[in-house]
mmCIF file of C-alpha atoms in Angstrom:
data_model
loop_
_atom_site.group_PDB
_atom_site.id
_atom_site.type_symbol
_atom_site.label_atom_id
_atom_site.label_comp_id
_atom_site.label_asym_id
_atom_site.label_seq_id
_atom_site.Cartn_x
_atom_site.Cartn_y
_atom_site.Cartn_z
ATOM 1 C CA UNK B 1 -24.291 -106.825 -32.728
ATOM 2 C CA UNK B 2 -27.742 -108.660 -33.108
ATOM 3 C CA UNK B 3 -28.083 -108.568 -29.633
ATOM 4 C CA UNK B 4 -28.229 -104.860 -29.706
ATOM 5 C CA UNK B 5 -30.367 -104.440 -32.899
ATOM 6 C CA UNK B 6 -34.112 -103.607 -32.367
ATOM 7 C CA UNK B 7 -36.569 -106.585 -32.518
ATOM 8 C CA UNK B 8 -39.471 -105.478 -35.601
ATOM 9 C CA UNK B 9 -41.745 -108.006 -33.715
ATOM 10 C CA UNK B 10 -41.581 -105.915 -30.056
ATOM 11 C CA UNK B 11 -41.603 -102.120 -31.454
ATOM 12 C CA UNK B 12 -44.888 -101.254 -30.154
ATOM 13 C CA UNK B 13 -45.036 -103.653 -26.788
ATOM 14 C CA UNK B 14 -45.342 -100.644 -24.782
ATOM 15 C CA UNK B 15 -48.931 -100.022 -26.356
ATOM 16 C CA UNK B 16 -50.002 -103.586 -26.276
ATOM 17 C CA UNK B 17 -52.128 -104.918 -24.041
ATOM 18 C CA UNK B 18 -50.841 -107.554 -21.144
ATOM 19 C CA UNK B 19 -51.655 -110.497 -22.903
ATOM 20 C CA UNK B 20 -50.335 -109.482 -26.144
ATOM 21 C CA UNK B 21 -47.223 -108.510 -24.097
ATOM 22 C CA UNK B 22 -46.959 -111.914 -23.194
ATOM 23 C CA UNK B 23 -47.819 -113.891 -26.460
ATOM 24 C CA UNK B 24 -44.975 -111.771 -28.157
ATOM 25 C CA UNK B 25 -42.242 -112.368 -25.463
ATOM 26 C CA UNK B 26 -43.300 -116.009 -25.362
ATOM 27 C CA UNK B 27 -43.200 -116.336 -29.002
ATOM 28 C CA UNK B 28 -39.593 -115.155 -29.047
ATOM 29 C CA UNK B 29 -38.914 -117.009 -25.914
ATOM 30 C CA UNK B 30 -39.647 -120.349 -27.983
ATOM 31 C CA UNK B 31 -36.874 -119.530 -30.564
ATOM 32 C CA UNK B 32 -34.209 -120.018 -28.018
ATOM 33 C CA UNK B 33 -34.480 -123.588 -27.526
ATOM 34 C CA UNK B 34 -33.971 -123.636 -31.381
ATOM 35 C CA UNK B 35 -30.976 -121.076 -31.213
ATOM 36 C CA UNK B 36 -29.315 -123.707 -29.019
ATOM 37 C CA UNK B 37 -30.011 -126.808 -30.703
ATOM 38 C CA UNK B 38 -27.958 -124.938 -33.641
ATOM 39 C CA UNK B 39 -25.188 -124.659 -31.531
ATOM 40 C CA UNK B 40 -25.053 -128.105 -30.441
ATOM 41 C CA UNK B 41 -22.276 -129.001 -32.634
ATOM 42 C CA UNK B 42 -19.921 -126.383 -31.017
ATOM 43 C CA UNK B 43 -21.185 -127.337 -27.717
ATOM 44 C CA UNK B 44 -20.067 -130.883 -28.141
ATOM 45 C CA UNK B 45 -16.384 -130.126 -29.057
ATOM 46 C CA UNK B 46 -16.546 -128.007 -25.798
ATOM 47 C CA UNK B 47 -17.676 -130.283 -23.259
ATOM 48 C CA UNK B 48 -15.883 -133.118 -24.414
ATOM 49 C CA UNK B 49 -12.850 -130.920 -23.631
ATOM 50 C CA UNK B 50 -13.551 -130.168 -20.268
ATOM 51 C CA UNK B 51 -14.574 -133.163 -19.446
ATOM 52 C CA UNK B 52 -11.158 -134.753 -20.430
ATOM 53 C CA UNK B 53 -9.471 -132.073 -18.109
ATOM 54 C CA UNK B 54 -12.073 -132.620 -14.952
ATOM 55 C CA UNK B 55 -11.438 -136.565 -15.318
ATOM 56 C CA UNK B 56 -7.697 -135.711 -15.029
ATOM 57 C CA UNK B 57 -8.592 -133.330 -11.783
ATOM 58 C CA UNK B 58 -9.053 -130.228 -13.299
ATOM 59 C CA UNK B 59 -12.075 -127.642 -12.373
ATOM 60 C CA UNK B 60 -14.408 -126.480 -15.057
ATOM 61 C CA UNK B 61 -14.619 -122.216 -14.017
ATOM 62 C CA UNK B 62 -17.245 -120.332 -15.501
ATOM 63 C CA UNK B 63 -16.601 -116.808 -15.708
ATOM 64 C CA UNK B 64 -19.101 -113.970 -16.527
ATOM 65 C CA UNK B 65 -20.369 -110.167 -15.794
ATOM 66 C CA UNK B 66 -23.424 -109.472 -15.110
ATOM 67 C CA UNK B 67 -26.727 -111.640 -16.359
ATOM 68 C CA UNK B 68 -23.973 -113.963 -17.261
ATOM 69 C CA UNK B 69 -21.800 -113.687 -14.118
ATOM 70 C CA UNK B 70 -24.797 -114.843 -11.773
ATOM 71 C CA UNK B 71 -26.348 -117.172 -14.168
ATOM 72 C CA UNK B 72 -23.075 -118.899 -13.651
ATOM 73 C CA UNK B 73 -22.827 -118.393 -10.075
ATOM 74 C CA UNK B 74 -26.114 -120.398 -10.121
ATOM 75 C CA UNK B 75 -25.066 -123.434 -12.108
ATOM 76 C CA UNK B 76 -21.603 -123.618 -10.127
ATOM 77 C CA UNK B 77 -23.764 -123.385 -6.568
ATOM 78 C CA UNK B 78 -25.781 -126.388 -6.911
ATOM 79 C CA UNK B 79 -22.923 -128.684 -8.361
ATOM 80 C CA UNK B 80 -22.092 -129.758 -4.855
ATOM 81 C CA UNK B 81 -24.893 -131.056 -3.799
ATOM 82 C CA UNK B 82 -26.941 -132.420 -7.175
ATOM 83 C CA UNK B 83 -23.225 -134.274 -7.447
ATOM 84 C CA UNK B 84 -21.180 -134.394 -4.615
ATOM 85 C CA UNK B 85 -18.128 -132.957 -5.818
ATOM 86 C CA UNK B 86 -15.766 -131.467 -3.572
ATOM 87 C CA UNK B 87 -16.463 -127.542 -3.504
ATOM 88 C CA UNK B 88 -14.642 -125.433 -6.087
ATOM 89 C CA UNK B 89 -14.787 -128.469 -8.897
ATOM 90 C CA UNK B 90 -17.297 -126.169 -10.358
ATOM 91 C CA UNK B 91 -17.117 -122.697 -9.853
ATOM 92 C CA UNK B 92 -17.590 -119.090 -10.759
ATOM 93 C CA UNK B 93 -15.853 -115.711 -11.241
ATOM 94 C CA UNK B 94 -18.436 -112.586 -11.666
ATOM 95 C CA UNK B 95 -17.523 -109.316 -12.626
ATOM 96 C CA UNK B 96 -17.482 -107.570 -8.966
ATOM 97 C CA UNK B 97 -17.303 -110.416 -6.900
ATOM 98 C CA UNK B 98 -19.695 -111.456 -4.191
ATOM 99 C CA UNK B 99 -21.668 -108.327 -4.254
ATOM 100 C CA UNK B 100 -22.166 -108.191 -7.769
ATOM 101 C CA UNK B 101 -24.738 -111.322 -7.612
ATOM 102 C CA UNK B 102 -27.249 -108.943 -5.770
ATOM 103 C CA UNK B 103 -26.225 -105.264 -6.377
ATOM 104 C CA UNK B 104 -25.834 -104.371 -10.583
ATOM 105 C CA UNK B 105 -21.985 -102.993 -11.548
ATOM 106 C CA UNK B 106 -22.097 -102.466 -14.996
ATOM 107 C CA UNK B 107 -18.574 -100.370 -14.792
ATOM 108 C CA UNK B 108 -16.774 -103.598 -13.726
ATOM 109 C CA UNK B 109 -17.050 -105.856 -16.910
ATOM 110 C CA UNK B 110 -14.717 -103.367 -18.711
ATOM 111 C CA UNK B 111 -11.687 -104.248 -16.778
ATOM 112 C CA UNK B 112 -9.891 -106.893 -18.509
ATOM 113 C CA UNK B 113 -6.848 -106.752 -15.729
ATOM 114 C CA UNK B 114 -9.607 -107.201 -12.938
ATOM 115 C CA UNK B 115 -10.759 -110.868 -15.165
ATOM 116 C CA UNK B 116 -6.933 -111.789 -15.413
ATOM 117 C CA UNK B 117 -6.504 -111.208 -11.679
ATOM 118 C CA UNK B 118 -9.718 -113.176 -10.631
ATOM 119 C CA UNK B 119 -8.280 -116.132 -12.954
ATOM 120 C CA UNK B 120 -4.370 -116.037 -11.220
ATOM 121 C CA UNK B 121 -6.072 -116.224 -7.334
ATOM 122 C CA UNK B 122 -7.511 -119.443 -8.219
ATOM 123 C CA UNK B 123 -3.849 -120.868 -9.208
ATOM 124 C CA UNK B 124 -5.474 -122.234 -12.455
ATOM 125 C CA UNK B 125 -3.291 -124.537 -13.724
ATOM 126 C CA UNK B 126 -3.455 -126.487 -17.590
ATOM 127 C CA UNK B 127 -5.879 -129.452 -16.194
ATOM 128 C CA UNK B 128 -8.709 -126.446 -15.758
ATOM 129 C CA UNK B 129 -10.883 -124.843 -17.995
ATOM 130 C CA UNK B 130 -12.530 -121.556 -18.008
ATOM 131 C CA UNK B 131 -16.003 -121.209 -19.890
ATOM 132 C CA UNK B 132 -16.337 -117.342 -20.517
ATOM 133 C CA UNK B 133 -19.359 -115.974 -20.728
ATOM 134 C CA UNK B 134 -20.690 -112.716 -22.807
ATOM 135 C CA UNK B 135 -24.031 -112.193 -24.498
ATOM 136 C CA UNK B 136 -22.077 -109.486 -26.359
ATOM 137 C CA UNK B 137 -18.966 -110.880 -26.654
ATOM 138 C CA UNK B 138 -17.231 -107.914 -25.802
ATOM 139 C CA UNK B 139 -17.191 -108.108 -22.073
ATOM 140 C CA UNK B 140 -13.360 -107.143 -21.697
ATOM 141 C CA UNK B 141 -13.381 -108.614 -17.754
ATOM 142 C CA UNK B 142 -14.147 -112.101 -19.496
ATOM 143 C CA UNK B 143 -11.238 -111.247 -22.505
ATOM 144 C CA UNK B 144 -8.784 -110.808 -19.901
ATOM 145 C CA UNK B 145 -9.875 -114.221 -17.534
ATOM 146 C CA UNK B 146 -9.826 -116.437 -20.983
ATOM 147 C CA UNK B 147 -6.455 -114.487 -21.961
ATOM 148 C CA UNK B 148 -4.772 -115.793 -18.262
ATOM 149 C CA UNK B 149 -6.215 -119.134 -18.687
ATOM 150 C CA UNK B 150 -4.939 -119.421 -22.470
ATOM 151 C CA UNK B 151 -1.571 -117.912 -20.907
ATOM 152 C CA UNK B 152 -1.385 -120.944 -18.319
ATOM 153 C CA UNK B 153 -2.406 -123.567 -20.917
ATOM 154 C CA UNK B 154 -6.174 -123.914 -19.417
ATOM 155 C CA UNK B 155 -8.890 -125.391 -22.061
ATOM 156 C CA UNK B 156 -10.707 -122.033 -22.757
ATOM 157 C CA UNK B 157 -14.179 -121.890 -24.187
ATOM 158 C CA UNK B 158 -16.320 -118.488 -25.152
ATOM 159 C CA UNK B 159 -19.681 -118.647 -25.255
ATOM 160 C CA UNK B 160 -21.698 -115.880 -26.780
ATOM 161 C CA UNK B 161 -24.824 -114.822 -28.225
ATOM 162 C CA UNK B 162 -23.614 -113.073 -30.970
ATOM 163 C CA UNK B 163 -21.828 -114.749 -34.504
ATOM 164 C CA UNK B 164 -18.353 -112.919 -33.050
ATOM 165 C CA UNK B 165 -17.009 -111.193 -30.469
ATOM 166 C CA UNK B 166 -13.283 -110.099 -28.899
ATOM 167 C CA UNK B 167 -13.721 -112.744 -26.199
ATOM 168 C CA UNK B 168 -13.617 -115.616 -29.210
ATOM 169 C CA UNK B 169 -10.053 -114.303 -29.900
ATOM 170 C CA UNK B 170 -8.818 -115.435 -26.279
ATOM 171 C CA UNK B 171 -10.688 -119.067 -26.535
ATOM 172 C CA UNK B 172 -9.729 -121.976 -27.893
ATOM 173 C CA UNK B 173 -13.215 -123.074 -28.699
ATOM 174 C CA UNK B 174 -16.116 -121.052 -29.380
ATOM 175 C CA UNK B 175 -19.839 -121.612 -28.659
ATOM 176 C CA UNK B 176 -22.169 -119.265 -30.870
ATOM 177 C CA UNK B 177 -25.989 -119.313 -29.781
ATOM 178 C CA UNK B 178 -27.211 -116.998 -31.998
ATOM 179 C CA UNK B 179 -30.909 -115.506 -30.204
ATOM 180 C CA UNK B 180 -31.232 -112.326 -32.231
ATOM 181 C CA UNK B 181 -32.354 -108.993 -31.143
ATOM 182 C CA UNK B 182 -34.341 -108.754 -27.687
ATOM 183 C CA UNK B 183 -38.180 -108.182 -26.875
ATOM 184 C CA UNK B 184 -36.676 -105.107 -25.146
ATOM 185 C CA UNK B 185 -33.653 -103.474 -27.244
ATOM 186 C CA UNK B 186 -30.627 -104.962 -25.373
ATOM 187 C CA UNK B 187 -31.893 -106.814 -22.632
ATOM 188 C CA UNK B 188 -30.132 -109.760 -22.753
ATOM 189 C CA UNK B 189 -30.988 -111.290 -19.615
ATOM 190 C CA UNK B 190 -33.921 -112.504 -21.518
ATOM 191 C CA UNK B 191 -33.629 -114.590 -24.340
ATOM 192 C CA UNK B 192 -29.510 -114.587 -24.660
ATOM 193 C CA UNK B 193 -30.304 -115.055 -20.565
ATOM 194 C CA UNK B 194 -32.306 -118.173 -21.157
ATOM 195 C CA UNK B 195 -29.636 -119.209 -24.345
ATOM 196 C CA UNK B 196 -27.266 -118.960 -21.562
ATOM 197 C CA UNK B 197 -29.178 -121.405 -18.728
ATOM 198 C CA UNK B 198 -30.037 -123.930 -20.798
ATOM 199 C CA UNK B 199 -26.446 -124.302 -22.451
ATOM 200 C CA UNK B 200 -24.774 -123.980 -18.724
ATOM 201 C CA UNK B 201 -27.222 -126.555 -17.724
ATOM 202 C CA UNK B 202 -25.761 -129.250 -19.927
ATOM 203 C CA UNK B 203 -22.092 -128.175 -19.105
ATOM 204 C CA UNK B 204 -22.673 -129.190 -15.983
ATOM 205 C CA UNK B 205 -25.367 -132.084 -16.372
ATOM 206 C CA UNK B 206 -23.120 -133.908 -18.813
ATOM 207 C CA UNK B 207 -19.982 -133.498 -17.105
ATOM 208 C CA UNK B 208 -20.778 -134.868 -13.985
ATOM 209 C CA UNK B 209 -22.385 -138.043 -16.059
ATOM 210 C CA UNK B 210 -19.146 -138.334 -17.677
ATOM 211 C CA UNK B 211 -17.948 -138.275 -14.467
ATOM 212 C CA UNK B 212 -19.459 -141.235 -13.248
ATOM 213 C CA UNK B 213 -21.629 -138.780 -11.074
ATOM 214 C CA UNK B 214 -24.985 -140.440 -12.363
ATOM 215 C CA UNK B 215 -26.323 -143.947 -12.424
ATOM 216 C CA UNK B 216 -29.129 -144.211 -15.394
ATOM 217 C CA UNK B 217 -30.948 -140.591 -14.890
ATOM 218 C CA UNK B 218 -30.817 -140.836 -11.138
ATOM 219 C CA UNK B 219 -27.748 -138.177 -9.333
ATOM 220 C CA UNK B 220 -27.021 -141.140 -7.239
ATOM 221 C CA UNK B 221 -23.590 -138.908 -5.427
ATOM 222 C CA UNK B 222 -26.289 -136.605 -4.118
ATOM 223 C CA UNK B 223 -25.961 -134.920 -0.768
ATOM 224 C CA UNK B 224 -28.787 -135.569 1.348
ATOM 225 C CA UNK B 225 -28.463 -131.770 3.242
ATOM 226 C CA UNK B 226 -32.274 -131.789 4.073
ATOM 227 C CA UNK B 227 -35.870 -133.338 4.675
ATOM 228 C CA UNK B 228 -36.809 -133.520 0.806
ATOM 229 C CA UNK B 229 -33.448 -134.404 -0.153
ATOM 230 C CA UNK B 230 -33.427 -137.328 2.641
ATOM 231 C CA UNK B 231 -36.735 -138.432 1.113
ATOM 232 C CA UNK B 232 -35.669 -138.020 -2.553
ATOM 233 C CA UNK B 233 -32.014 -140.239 -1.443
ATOM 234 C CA UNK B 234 -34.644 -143.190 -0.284
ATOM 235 C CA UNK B 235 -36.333 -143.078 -3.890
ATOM 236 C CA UNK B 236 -33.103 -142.919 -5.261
ATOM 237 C CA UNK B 237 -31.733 -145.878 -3.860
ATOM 238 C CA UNK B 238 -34.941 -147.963 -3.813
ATOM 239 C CA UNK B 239 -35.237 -147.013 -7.886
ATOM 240 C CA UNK B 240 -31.544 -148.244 -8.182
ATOM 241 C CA UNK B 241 -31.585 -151.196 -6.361
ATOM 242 C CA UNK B 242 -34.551 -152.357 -6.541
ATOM 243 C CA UNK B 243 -35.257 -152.500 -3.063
ATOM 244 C CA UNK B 244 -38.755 -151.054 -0.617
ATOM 245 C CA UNK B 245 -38.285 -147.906 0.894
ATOM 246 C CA UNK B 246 -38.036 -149.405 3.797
ATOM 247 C CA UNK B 247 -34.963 -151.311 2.921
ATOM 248 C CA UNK B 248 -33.257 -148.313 0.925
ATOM 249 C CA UNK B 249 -34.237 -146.265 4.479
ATOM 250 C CA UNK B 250 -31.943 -148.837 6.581
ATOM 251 C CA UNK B 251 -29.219 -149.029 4.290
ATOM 252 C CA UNK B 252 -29.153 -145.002 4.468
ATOM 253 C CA UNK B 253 -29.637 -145.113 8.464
ATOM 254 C CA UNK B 254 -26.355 -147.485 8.282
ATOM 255 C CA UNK B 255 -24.339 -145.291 6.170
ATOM 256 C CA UNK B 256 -25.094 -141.860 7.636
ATOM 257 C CA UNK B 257 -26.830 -141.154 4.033
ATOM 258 C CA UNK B 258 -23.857 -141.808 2.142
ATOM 259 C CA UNK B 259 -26.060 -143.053 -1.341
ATOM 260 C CA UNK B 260 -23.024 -144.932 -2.994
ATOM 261 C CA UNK B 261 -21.491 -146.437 -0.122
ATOM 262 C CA UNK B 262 -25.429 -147.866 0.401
ATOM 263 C CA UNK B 263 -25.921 -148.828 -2.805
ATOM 264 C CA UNK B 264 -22.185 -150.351 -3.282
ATOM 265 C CA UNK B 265 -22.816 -152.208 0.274
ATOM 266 C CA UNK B 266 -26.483 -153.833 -1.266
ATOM 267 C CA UNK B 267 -24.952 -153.951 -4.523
ATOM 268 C CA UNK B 268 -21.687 -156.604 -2.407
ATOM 269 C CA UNK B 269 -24.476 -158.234 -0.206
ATOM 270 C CA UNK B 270 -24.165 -156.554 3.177
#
């Protein structure tokens, strides 16, 4: 697996000084973006098929151990409030559950019954669709989530940083971001880690546009939960309706910060 090889370019970091420590994992860092943009191809099918179920109701579920697991717990978290979907229209399964975000189990992502069991409590139906993800590949708690979500008729998409792995056979699309061997042999919370924010980023991102979630570049379904977001909802709605702050801070007072009802009230006259 190149994710496991040794990187020729890091073999001696450990006698390097700091800042040539940090050219060389910068220099490598830069290559992901790249890794990525190869992918994008594969990327597109994917989306475009979740975003057909989520417009029909369905959830999009990522599912991951490890680096993976939380980097999806991460992207699933903010979904709520960047877009104001109801809670659990994006969400995550990690290897271990809740403690596993915080505390390192590296015994749990070999239990492919433990992935298939996570999968059945949510009651997946064939509207949702499970993103698994493995830097590997291999991760057998992820084989066995995709395999119960293929078994229900879910959309099921493996992502992975390597050109195959066993969760591909349990997918019915595959996302390849191929970031070669790590600064440190194996550690693929770094640049299969970063492979794996970026791509999770536009999952998300583009399916709540495609959603209707966004209005130009502005997340105009945000949820206005504290004092920066209350100031950034006034920007928000000034920008889109092209209205003063003070205006776009009246029409928020008047609809307990509800951004579209304020904007669809301006937008009718009221």
């Amino acid at each position: 697996m190149l994710t496991e090889e040794i990187n020729e370019k890091s073999v001696d970091i450990d006698k390097k000084s700091t800042l040539e420590m940090l050219r060389i994992i910068n220099e490598e860092d830069k290559t992901v973006a790249y890794a990525v943009e190869k992918a994008i191809p594969q990327i597109e099918v994917a989306i475009d098929a979740v975003s057909e179920n989520m417009k029909n109701g369905g959830r999009l579920i990522y599912v991951g151990a490890g680096t993976s697991g939380r980097l999806a717990v991460q992207d699933a978290a903010e979904c709520t409030v960047t877009y104001g979907v109801e809670k659990g229209t994006v969400t995550a399964i990690i290897a271990g559950g809740k403690n596993a975000v915080f505390t390192s189990y590296e015994n749990v992502e070999d239990d492919f019954e433990a992935g298939a069991n996570a999968v059945k409590e949510l009651d997946v139906t064939d509207k949702d669709s499970i993103v698994g993800i493995s830097a590997s590949g291999t991760a057998a708690f992820v084989c066995g989530a995709l395999s119960e979500g293929k078994r229900v008729g879910c959309v099921t998409i493996a992502f992975l940083c390597n050109e195959s792995g066993r969760i591909t056979e349990y997918a019915d699309h595959a996302i390849n971001v191929i970031t070669g061997p790590e600064v440190i042999g194996g550690s693929t919370r770094m640049k299969a880690g970063t492979a794996q924010k970026l791509v999770l980023n536009m999952f998300s991102t583009i399916a709540m546009i495609k959603l209707g979630r966004v209005t130009g570049n502005q997340m105009t379904y945000m949820k206005p939960s504290n004092k920066k977001l209350v100031k950034r909802a006034r920007s928000i709605v000034a920008e889109v309706c092209k209205i003063s702050y003070e205006q776009a801070d009246r029409l928020l007072l008047k609809y307990d910060n509800d951004m579209q009802k304020a904007i669809e009230a301006f937008e009718k006259g009221e």
